Amino acid sequence: MLLFELSFPILVDESKLYFDGIGTSYNNSLNIKGGTSCSLCSYFNSFSAGKYRKYTLAQNITFNIKIQGFAEIFIKRENGNIITSRLIENSKPEALSITFSIIDAKDGEIFYPEISAKSDCQIFGGSYETKVSSQRDILLGASFCTYKREKYIISNMERLRDFGLKYSIPLKVFVVDNGSTLPETLSDNTITIIHNPNCGGSGGFARGLLEGVNFGCSHIIFLDDDISLDTNVILKTYSLLKILKPEYYDSFIGGAMLRIDKPNIQVESGASWNAGNLISNKSNLNMNVTWDCLFNEIEEYTEFNAWWYCCFPMDVVSEENLPLPIFIRGDDLEYGLRNMKHLILMNGICVWHEPFENKYSSFLEYYIIRNRLVDNTFHFPDWGKAQLKKAVWGQWRRECKFYRYKNVDLHTRGVRDFLKGVDFFLSTDGEKLHKEIMAAGYKAVPMDQISVPFHYKTYEASRTTKLSILHNIVRKLTLNGYLLPAKHIRIVSMAQVTFPAAWRAKKIVFYDVTANKAFECERSWGQAVAKFFQVLGLTIQIDFKYNKAKKDFLKRGNEIKNIQFWSKYLGLDKQ
């Protein structure tokens, strides 16, 4: 049975993700100069021997390679010790197979091929296989939730169509279009376009889940709409599912997130909720580096995998066990906390995604706090009134120091809506609410529409200023200069602004360098005082309503997780 094929730098121009060696290059084939070696001890092309030994029934693996030239091919352990080797000399492309055992592979250990070229060699492809027969039937569903991201979604659809033509894998792709901008004529035997009301990520993925149930899928993969996907990842996921040991049939298979702008840098491979203070595992690893690839295979505590790529069995889905209708931010982690028992992660299962520091949306302040409270109620009930009030006042201080007074409104509204309990979600039109929340936040506009004088339009976010100890003391005692006369206009990073960058500013321009857009905020003592009393009133509400709201969610939470709710929420009951 085919496990996965060798990958090459076609989608991204980072050769060390695939191979390493002086004198090695790729141009429709992998070319190795005579007298040099090429190692496949890489993120995509090494073999996760320890994890295949632990999670699957495979014991012996066959490495296939199509090669032309005179070379010796080794299979090595991660410490460099040789497991087996074979000499080949071909004047034309020929297939070669080498079988090796993984029975003694250590947890998290990888094995890898290395090609020692005696003459100039060309490699035209390769793969890993096992003789273990399929243990169960798999009908794989893949569900994208998209909203006006044609740039990404259409290219991913095209790759999945090609994938369907190449492999005889039972795969059904559901593209849930919350923006209703994709023509249904794009549907075919593999891909189905589904127009959906804009009920956010949770609404889109819930719809994909329901479609997967109706189609009879055994497993479903949730994917973000703004990713770049190598379809070999789908093949690797499918083959894993086919040969899992029975005790791991309930496993989730997670995909790591790599940066789309720096394709070798990993952002996350599994994560923990930590009461809302998220912990991203294996962040900032450089997957061009062998040591980081080895470290990446070591398992650590995880609680969920984000839905940029997450595969799970449909057995966990029932009419009473659907996602929460929390629109965006927190739906994936809550469903993972509720249902995930094992998470399998391994090198080569990933997507490329835009980094989060390149994204900032003011309106998210509402969803972040509201959904954090909902998720904590179900999965960390000890998080109480004291922690919430600390978070509310901390947010007030932060946003006022940056003059982002609208964010305080969004934050307090999120808390108030949580305090309304389950009835809020039962009675609220999510699409209408989202429009209100979007309008309530700061909206970025093209930089030429910003009102600051031309000579100020110099990007300052990357400025590194070493502050003295005395300056830091003065800055903190004066509330970041709030108690001193304002004298600066600052242009700072929209997503990564720091307090020193806003020191004694009378106006701050929050700039998104990738989109060349910005919004501006101006110091206002009146606004700061008004928001103080707003938050003070909220803390009084927290004292009286917080515990009652938590009890309501714990008692009646199933009312917003079941098929009856979602059918009405998505308008399916009227179809």
XYZ file of C-alpha atoms in Angstrom, residues 179-487:
309
model
C -19.920 34.666 0.812
C -21.879 32.942 -1.990
C -19.379 34.251 -4.549
C -18.233 30.931 -6.013
C -20.375 29.700 -8.932
C -21.995 26.341 -8.318
C -20.866 25.369 -11.830
C -17.453 24.682 -10.258
C -18.987 21.579 -8.681
C -18.140 18.170 -10.137
C -17.956 14.565 -9.015
C -15.199 15.397 -6.517
C -16.028 18.946 -5.407
C -19.349 20.371 -4.258
C -19.865 24.128 -3.870
C -22.349 24.869 -1.066
C -23.727 28.367 -0.617
C -24.197 29.104 3.071
C -25.313 32.128 5.129
C -22.342 33.959 6.602
C -22.361 32.348 10.016
C -18.588 32.505 10.333
C -16.113 29.669 10.564
C -18.207 27.731 13.055
C -21.243 27.943 10.769
C -19.252 26.985 7.689
C -17.539 24.036 9.312
C -20.768 22.850 10.946
C -22.375 22.869 7.484
C -19.440 20.885 6.083
C -19.802 18.423 8.926
C -23.496 17.926 8.186
C -22.731 17.411 4.494
C -20.108 14.834 5.453
C -22.667 12.969 7.542
C -25.190 13.000 4.695
C -22.571 11.759 2.222
C -21.520 8.922 4.518
C -17.919 10.029 5.091
C -15.945 8.017 7.624
C -13.540 10.923 8.293
C -13.446 14.603 7.497
C -10.634 17.102 7.129
C -11.324 20.728 8.024
C -9.202 23.233 6.064
C -8.915 27.021 6.108
C -9.642 28.886 2.904
C -6.413 30.952 2.895
C -3.914 28.114 2.813
C -1.634 26.606 0.203
C -2.015 22.825 0.181
C 0.337 20.129 -1.107
C -2.057 17.279 -1.910
C 0.584 14.708 -0.907
C -0.549 15.664 2.613
C -4.013 14.266 1.801
C -2.438 11.030 0.560
C -0.338 10.719 3.705
C -3.388 11.319 5.909
C -5.510 8.801 4.016
C -2.899 6.041 4.164
C -2.401 6.583 7.890
C -6.117 6.147 8.483
C -6.116 2.899 6.507
C -3.478 1.158 8.647
C -3.994 2.609 12.131
C -3.941 0.169 15.011
C -7.500 -0.346 16.317
C -6.698 1.391 19.610
C -6.019 4.585 17.630
C -9.103 4.538 15.401
C -10.448 7.525 17.322
C -7.331 9.624 16.674
C -7.321 13.086 15.181
C -4.598 13.771 12.583
C -3.352 17.334 12.726
C -1.550 19.454 10.211
C 1.083 21.957 11.263
C 0.978 25.565 10.105
C 3.979 26.914 8.198
C 4.284 30.548 7.181
C 3.311 31.292 3.599
C 5.775 34.212 3.438
C 8.635 32.221 5.034
C 7.732 28.670 4.007
C 10.390 26.991 6.147
C 9.201 28.512 9.446
C 6.658 26.613 11.491
C 4.074 28.564 13.492
C 2.367 25.715 15.323
C 2.143 21.942 15.488
C -0.615 21.168 17.959
C -1.623 23.458 20.804
C -3.058 23.726 24.297
C -5.947 25.916 25.400
C -4.477 26.896 28.789
C -7.649 28.790 29.824
C -7.338 31.098 26.842
C -3.612 31.781 27.107
C -2.867 29.593 24.104
C 0.326 27.572 23.925
C 1.499 26.877 20.363
C 3.711 23.794 20.293
C 6.906 23.744 18.237
C 6.568 27.375 17.172
C 9.307 29.155 15.192
C 11.117 25.959 14.255
C 13.109 26.241 11.035
C 12.147 23.168 9.063
C 15.175 23.618 6.788
C 17.305 22.584 9.751
C 17.761 18.860 10.410
C 17.797 19.259 14.189
C 14.476 21.111 14.125
C 12.947 18.322 11.999
C 14.134 15.773 14.554
C 12.819 17.824 17.468
C 9.509 18.309 15.689
C 8.823 14.568 15.877
C 9.018 14.517 19.680
C 5.502 14.318 21.108
C 4.289 16.685 23.799
C 1.031 17.547 25.503
C -1.665 18.805 23.134
C -5.342 19.626 23.603
C -6.473 20.496 20.085
C -5.365 21.151 16.530
C -6.488 24.239 14.644
C -8.814 23.803 11.704
C -6.383 25.066 9.078
C -5.858 21.276 8.690
C -7.470 18.828 11.065
C -8.779 15.343 10.285
C -11.053 13.437 12.650
C -13.408 10.424 12.551
C -17.079 11.052 11.926
C -17.809 8.633 14.778
C -17.432 11.576 17.171
C -20.211 13.432 15.364
C -23.801 12.991 16.440
C -27.007 14.992 16.392
C -26.124 16.155 19.904
C -22.407 16.727 19.329
C -21.892 19.511 16.811
C -19.692 22.629 17.091
C -20.722 25.672 19.107
C -22.149 28.632 17.123
C -19.463 31.088 18.225
C -18.824 32.403 14.694
C -15.004 32.624 14.762
C -12.155 32.219 17.229
C -12.458 29.248 19.542
C -14.736 26.858 17.649
C -11.897 24.545 16.642
C -10.301 24.392 20.061
C -13.626 23.839 21.859
C -14.567 20.949 19.580
C -11.090 19.488 20.015
C -11.225 19.817 23.799
C -14.617 18.122 23.738
C -13.765 15.217 21.444
C -10.049 14.656 20.895
C -8.380 11.767 22.719
C -5.243 11.298 20.585
C -3.599 13.715 18.165
C -1.165 12.360 15.593
C 1.299 14.905 14.227
C 4.272 14.202 12.003
C 6.690 15.909 9.655
C 5.235 16.557 6.226
C 1.592 16.932 7.280
C 1.114 20.674 7.092
C -0.267 23.654 5.217
C 1.169 27.049 4.429
C -0.877 29.878 5.919
C -0.581 33.642 6.234
C 1.140 34.506 9.547
C -1.108 35.981 12.191
C 1.099 38.995 12.848
C 0.272 40.128 9.308
C -3.403 40.138 10.281
C -5.177 42.496 12.630
C -8.891 43.074 12.873
C -10.251 45.340 15.560
C -13.626 43.595 15.634
C -12.014 40.349 16.850
C -11.757 41.857 20.352
C -15.455 41.070 20.729
C -15.181 37.420 19.705
C -11.936 36.725 21.555
C -13.293 37.584 25.005
C -16.842 36.290 24.484
C -15.727 32.940 23.105
C -12.968 32.582 25.662
C -15.607 32.840 28.383
C -17.796 30.235 26.682
C -14.895 27.832 26.170
C -13.625 28.274 29.729
C -17.095 27.613 31.110
C -17.094 24.153 29.530
C -13.436 23.268 29.843
C -11.912 25.358 32.651
C -14.770 26.240 35.034
C -12.361 27.275 37.794
C -11.631 30.428 35.806
C -13.811 32.755 37.852
C -14.952 36.307 38.467
C -11.598 37.496 39.783
C -9.741 36.376 36.656
C -12.374 37.922 34.397
C -12.286 41.273 36.163
C -8.496 41.271 35.982
C -8.694 40.578 32.233
C -11.293 43.318 31.688
C -9.279 45.975 33.498
C -6.065 44.853 31.840
C -7.707 45.240 28.434
C -8.969 48.731 29.384
C -5.456 49.841 30.355
C -3.890 48.415 27.227
C -6.380 49.805 24.736
C -6.499 53.240 26.356
C -2.701 53.501 26.203
C -2.996 52.896 22.459
C -6.056 55.225 22.188
C -8.104 52.362 20.712
C -11.228 53.276 22.640
C -13.570 51.407 20.274
C -11.815 48.184 21.253
C -12.905 48.734 24.853
C -16.503 48.935 23.618
C -16.081 45.674 21.702
C -14.476 43.933 24.650
C -17.150 44.968 27.134
C -19.909 44.058 24.670
C -18.423 40.575 24.335
C -18.532 40.100 28.112
C -22.075 41.438 28.364
C -23.301 39.102 25.646
C -21.771 36.136 27.449
C -23.541 37.193 30.645
C -26.870 36.815 28.794
C -26.355 33.052 28.743
C -27.540 30.479 26.223
C -30.589 32.532 25.242
C -28.307 35.072 23.576
C -27.105 32.477 21.047
C -30.582 31.029 20.588
C -32.100 34.399 19.745
C -29.265 36.112 17.843
C -28.862 36.261 14.074
C -25.129 35.583 13.773
C -24.788 37.199 10.347
C -26.567 40.387 11.437
C -24.567 40.558 14.659
C -21.304 40.180 12.757
C -22.130 43.175 10.576
C -22.734 45.246 13.711
C -19.477 44.078 15.289
C -17.527 44.809 12.100
C -18.963 48.331 11.977
C -18.144 48.945 15.635
C -14.404 48.412 15.233
C -11.635 50.318 13.480
C -11.556 49.924 9.717
C -8.259 50.147 7.887
C -8.142 52.383 4.810
C -5.447 52.926 2.153
C -2.476 54.817 3.544
C -3.050 57.801 1.256
C -6.358 58.408 3.030
C -4.717 58.821 6.429
C -4.774 62.432 7.627
C -1.290 62.711 9.148
C 1.070 65.129 7.354
C 3.111 63.634 4.555
C 6.456 63.933 6.328
C 5.221 61.690 9.127
C 4.431 58.824 6.794
C 7.488 56.804 7.657
C 6.993 53.337 9.028
C 8.288 53.148 12.606
C 7.218 49.682 13.702
C 10.627 48.112 13.129
C 12.428 50.864 14.997
C 14.440 49.392 17.868
C 14.908 51.901 20.652
C 16.901 50.898 23.704
C 15.233 52.551 26.660
C 17.112 53.358 29.827
C 15.947 52.024 33.178
C 14.967 55.571 34.193
C 12.949 56.065 31.013
C 11.066 52.834 31.639
C 10.286 53.881 35.197
C 9.014 57.289 34.034
C 6.997 55.663 31.265
C 5.219 53.358 33.699
C 4.624 56.020 36.341
C 3.067 58.350 33.764
C 0.872 55.653 32.178
C 3.067 55.503 29.086
C 3.193 59.295 28.925
C -0.562 59.763 29.347
C 0.070 62.151 32.255
C 2.533 64.215 30.201
C 1.871 66.579 27.276
C 1.537 64.723 23.972
C 4.026 65.687 21.283
